[in-house]
CSV table of C-alpha atoms in Angstrom, one decimal:
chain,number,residue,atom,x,y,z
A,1,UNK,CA,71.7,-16.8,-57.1
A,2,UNK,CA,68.8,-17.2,-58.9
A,3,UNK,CA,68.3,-21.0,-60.4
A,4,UNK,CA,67.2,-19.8,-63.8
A,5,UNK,CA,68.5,-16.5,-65.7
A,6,UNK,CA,66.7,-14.8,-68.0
A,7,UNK,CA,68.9,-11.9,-70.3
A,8,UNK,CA,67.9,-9.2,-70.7
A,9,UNK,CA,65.4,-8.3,-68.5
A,10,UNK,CA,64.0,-5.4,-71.2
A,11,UNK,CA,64.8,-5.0,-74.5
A,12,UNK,CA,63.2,-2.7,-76.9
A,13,UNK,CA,64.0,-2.9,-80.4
A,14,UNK,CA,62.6,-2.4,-83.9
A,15,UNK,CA,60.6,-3.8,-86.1
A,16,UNK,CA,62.8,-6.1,-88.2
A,17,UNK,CA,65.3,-6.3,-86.2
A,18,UNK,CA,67.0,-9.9,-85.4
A,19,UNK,CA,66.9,-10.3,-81.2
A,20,UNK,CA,68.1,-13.1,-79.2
A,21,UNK,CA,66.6,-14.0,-75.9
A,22,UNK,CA,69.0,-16.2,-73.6
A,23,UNK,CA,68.5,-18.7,-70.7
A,24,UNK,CA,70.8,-20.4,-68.6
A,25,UNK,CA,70.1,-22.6,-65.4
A,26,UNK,CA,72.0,-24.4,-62.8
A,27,UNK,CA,69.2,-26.5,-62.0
A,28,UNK,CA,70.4,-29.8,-64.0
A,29,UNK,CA,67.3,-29.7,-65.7
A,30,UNK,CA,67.2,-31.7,-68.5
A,31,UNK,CA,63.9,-30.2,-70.0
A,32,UNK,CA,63.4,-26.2,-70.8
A,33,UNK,CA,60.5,-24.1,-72.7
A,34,UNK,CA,59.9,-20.9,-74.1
A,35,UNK,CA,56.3,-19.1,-73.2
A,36,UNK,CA,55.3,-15.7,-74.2
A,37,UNK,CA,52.7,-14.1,-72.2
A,38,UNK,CA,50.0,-11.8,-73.6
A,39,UNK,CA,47.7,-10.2,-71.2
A,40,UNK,CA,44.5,-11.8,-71.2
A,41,UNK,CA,46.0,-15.3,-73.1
A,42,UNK,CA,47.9,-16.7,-70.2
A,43,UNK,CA,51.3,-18.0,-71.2
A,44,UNK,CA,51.4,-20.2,-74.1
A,45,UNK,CA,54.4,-22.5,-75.6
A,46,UNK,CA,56.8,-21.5,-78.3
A,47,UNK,CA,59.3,-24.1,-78.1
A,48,UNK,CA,60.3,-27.0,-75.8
A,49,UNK,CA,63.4,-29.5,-75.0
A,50,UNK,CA,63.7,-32.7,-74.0
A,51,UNK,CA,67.6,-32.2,-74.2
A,52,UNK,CA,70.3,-31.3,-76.3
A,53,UNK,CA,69.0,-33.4,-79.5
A,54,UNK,CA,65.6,-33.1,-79.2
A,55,UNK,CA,63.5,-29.7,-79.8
A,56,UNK,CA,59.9,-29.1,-80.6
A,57,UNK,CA,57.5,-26.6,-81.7
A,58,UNK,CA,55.3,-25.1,-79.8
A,59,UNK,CA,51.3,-24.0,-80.4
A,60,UNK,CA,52.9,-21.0,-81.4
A,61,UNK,CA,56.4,-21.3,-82.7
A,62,UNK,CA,55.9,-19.0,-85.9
A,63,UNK,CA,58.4,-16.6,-86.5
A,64,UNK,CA,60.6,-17.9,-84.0
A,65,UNK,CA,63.5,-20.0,-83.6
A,66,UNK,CA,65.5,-21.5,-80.9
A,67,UNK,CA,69.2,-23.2,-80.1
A,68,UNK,CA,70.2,-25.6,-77.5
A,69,UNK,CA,73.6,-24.9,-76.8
A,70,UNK,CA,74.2,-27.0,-74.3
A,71,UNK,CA,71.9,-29.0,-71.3
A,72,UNK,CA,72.3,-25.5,-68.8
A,73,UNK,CA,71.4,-23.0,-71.7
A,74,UNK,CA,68.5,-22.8,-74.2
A,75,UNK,CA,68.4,-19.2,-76.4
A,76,UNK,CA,65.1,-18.1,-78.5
A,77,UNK,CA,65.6,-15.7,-81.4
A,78,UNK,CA,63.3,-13.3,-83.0
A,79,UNK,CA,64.7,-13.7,-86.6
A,80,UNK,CA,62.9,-10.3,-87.8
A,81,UNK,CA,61.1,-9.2,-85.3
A,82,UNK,CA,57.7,-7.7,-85.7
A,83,UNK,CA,55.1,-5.4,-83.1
A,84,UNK,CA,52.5,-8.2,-82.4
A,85,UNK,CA,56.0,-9.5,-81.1
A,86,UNK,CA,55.8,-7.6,-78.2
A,87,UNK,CA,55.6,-9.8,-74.9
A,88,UNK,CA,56.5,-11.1,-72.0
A,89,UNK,CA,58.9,-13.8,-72.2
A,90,UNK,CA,59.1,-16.9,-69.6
A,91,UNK,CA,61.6,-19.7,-69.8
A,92,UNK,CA,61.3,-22.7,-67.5
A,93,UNK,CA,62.6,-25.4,-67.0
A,94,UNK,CA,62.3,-29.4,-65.7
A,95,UNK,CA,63.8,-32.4,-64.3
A,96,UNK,CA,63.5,-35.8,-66.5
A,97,UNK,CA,61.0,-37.9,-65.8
A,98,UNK,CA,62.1,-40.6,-63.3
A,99,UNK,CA,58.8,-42.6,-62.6
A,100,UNK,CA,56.1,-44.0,-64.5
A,101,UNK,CA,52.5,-42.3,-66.1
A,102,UNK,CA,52.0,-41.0,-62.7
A,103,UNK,CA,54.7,-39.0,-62.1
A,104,UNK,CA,55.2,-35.4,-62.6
A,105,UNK,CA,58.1,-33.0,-62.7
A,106,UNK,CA,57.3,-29.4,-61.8
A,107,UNK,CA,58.4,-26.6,-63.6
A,108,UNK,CA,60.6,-23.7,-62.8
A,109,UNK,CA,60.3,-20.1,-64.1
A,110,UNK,CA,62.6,-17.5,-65.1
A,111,UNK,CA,62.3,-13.5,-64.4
A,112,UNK,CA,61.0,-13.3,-68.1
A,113,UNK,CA,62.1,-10.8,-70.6
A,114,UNK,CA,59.6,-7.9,-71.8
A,115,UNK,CA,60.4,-7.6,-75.2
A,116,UNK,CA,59.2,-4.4,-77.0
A,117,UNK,CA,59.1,-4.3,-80.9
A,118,UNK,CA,58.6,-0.8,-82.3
B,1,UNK,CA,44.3,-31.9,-76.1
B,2,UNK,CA,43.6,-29.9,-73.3
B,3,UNK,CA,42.1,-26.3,-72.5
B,4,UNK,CA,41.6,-24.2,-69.8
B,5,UNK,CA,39.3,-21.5,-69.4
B,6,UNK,CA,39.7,-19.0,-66.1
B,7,UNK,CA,36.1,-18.0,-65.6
B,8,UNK,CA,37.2,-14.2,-63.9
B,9,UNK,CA,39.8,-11.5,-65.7
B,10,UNK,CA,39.5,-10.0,-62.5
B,11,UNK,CA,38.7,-10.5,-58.8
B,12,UNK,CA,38.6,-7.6,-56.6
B,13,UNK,CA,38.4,-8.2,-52.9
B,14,UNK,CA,39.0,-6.9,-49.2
B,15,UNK,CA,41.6,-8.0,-47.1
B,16,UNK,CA,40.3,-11.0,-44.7
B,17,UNK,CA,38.0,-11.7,-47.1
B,18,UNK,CA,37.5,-15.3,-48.9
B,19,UNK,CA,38.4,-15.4,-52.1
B,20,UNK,CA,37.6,-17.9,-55.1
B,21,UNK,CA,39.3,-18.1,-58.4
B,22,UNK,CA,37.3,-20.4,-60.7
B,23,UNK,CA,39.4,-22.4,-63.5
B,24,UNK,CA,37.7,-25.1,-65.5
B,25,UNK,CA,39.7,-27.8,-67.9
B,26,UNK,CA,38.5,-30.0,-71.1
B,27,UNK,CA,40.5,-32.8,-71.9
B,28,UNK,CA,39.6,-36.0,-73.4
B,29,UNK,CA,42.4,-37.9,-71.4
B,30,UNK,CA,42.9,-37.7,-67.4
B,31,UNK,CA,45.0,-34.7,-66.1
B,32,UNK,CA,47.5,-33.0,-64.3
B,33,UNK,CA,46.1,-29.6,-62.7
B,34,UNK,CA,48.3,-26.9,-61.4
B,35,UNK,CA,47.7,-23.1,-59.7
B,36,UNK,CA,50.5,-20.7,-60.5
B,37,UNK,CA,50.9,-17.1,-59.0
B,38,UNK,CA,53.0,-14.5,-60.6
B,39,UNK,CA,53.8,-11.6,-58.1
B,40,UNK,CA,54.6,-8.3,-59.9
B,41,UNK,CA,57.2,-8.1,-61.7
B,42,UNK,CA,58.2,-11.9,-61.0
B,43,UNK,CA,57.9,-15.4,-62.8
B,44,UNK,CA,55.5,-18.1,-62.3
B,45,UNK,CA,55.9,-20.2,-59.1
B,46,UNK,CA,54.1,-23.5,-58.4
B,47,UNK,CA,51.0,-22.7,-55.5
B,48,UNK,CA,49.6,-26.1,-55.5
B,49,UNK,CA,49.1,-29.5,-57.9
B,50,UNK,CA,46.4,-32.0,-58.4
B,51,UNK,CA,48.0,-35.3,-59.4
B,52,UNK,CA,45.9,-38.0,-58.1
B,53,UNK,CA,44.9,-39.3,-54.7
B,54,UNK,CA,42.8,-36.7,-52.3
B,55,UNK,CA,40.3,-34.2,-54.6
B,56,UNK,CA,41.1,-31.0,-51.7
B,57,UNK,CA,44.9,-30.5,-52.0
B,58,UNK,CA,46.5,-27.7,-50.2
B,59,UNK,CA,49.2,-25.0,-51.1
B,60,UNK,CA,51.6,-22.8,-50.1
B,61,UNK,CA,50.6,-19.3,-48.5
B,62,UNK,CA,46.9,-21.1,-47.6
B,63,UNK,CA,45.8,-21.6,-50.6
B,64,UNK,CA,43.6,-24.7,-51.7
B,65,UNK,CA,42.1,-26.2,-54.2
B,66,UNK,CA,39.4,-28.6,-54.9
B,67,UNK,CA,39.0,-31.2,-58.2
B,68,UNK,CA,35.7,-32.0,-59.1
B,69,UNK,CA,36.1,-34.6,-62.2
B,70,UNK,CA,32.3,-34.3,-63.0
B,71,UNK,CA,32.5,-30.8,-63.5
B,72,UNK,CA,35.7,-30.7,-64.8
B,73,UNK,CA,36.5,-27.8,-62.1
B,74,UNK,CA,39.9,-27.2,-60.4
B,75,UNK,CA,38.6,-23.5,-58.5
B,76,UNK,CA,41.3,-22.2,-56.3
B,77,UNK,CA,40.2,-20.9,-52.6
B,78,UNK,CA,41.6,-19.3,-49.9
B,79,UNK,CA,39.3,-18.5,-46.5
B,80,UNK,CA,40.8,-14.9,-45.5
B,81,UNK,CA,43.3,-13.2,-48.1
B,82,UNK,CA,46.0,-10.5,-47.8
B,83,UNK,CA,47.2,-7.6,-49.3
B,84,UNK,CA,49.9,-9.5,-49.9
B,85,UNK,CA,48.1,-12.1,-52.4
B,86,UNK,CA,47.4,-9.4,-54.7
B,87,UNK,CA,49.1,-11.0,-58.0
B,88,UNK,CA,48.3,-12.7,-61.0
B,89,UNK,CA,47.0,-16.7,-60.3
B,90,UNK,CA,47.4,-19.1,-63.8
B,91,UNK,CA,45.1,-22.4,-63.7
B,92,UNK,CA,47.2,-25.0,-65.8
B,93,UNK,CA,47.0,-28.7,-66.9
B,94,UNK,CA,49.1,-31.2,-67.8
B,95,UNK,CA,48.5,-34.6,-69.6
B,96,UNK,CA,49.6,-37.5,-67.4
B,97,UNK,CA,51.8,-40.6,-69.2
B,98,UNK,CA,54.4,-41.2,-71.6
B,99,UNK,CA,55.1,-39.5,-75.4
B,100,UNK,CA,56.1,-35.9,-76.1
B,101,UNK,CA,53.3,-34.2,-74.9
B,102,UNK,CA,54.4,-35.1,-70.7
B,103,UNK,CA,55.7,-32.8,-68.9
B,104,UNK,CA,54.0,-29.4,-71.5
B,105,UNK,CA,51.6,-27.1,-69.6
B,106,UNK,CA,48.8,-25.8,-70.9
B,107,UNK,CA,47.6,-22.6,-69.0
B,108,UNK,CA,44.4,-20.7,-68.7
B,109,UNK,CA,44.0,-16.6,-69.3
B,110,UNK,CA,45.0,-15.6,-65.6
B,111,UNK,CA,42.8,-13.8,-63.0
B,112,UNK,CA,44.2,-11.0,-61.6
B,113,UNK,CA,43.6,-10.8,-57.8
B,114,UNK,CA,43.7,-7.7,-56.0
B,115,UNK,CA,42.9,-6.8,-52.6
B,116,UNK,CA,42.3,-4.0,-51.0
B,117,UNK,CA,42.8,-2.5,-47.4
């Protein structure tokens, strides 16, 4: 089984619609993200967690919104959805960091979740 | 902050050719730097990581990298390539250290790398 889930896989909707993405991992992660991924942009950061309590915006976190339900699931919403909306989706997730400045925990990536807004 | 700028959209090449993907970084504070590759239809996974120590690190699927901290340069190589490397590679950076900004990536545009029989 895959250590982080994306759902769905492909979604399609319409232009303001309301669309939740989900993630779940069994990683024991304390950390996850949101990225969307544009071609020729790279992937850039909507949201982020440290853990339950703690969430931050992203360089991009306009007209989006996101709820840590608990430390194994983190869901990103689309409140009403619009067509420049239309991406690739990547959640990922990381350990806490156990060491000093020097350390570095790697991330893990989902499947992502092509979202289509008509 | 931190940028990243992929120098190549795209890299077309044989099979058993080399191959270099060129990735520069601008940061005002020391960095992480990281190569991803996304396979089609697949997420990122980790190829190799630059966190301090030796400038030539090595990667999975024999893949490498060199940091060059005078030109701010973290170009990915690999001496004969496959079809199977045909994917999409992601230069990334990371800022080293405590505060909310550890642990966030910040990725360049991607080159896509496709080669051919």
């Amino acid at each position: 089984d895959a250590d982080v889930t994306q759902t769905p896989r492909n979604r399609i909707t319409k232009t303001g619609k309301r669309i939740m993405l989900e993630c779940s991992q069994t990683k024991g992660h304390d950390r996850m993200y949101w990225y969307r991924q544009d071609p020729g942009l790279g992937l850039r950061l909507i949201y982020y967690s440290f853990d339950v309590k703690d969430i931050n915006k992203g360089e991009i976190s306009d007209g989006y919104s996101v709820s840590r339900q608990a430390q194994a699931k983190f869901s990103l919403s689309l409140e009403s959805a619009i067509p420049n909306q239309t991406a690739l989706y990547f959640c990922a997730t990381s350990d806490r960091l156990a060491g000093g400045p020097s350390s570095y925990n790697e991330q893990f990536f989902g499947p992502g979740t092509r979202l289509t807004v008509l | 902050a931190q940028s990243v700028t992929q120098l190549d959209s795209q890299v077309p090449v044989f099979e058993e050719a080399p191959v270099e993907l060129r990735c520069n970084y601008s940061s005002s504070v020391s960095v992480y730097l990281f190569w991803y590759v996304q396979y089609p239809n697949q997420g990122l996974q980790l190829l190799l990581k630059y966190l301090s120590g030796s400038t030539l690190v090595k990667g999975i699927n024999g893949f490498e990298a060199e940091f060059n901290k005078s030109q701010t340069s973290f170009h990915l190589r690999k001496p004969s390539v496959h079809i199977s490397d045909t994917a999409e590679y992601f230069c990334a950076v990371s800022a080293p250290g405590g505060g909310t900004s550890y642990g966030k990536l910040t990725f360049g545009q991607g080159t896509i790398l496709t080669v051919h029989p």
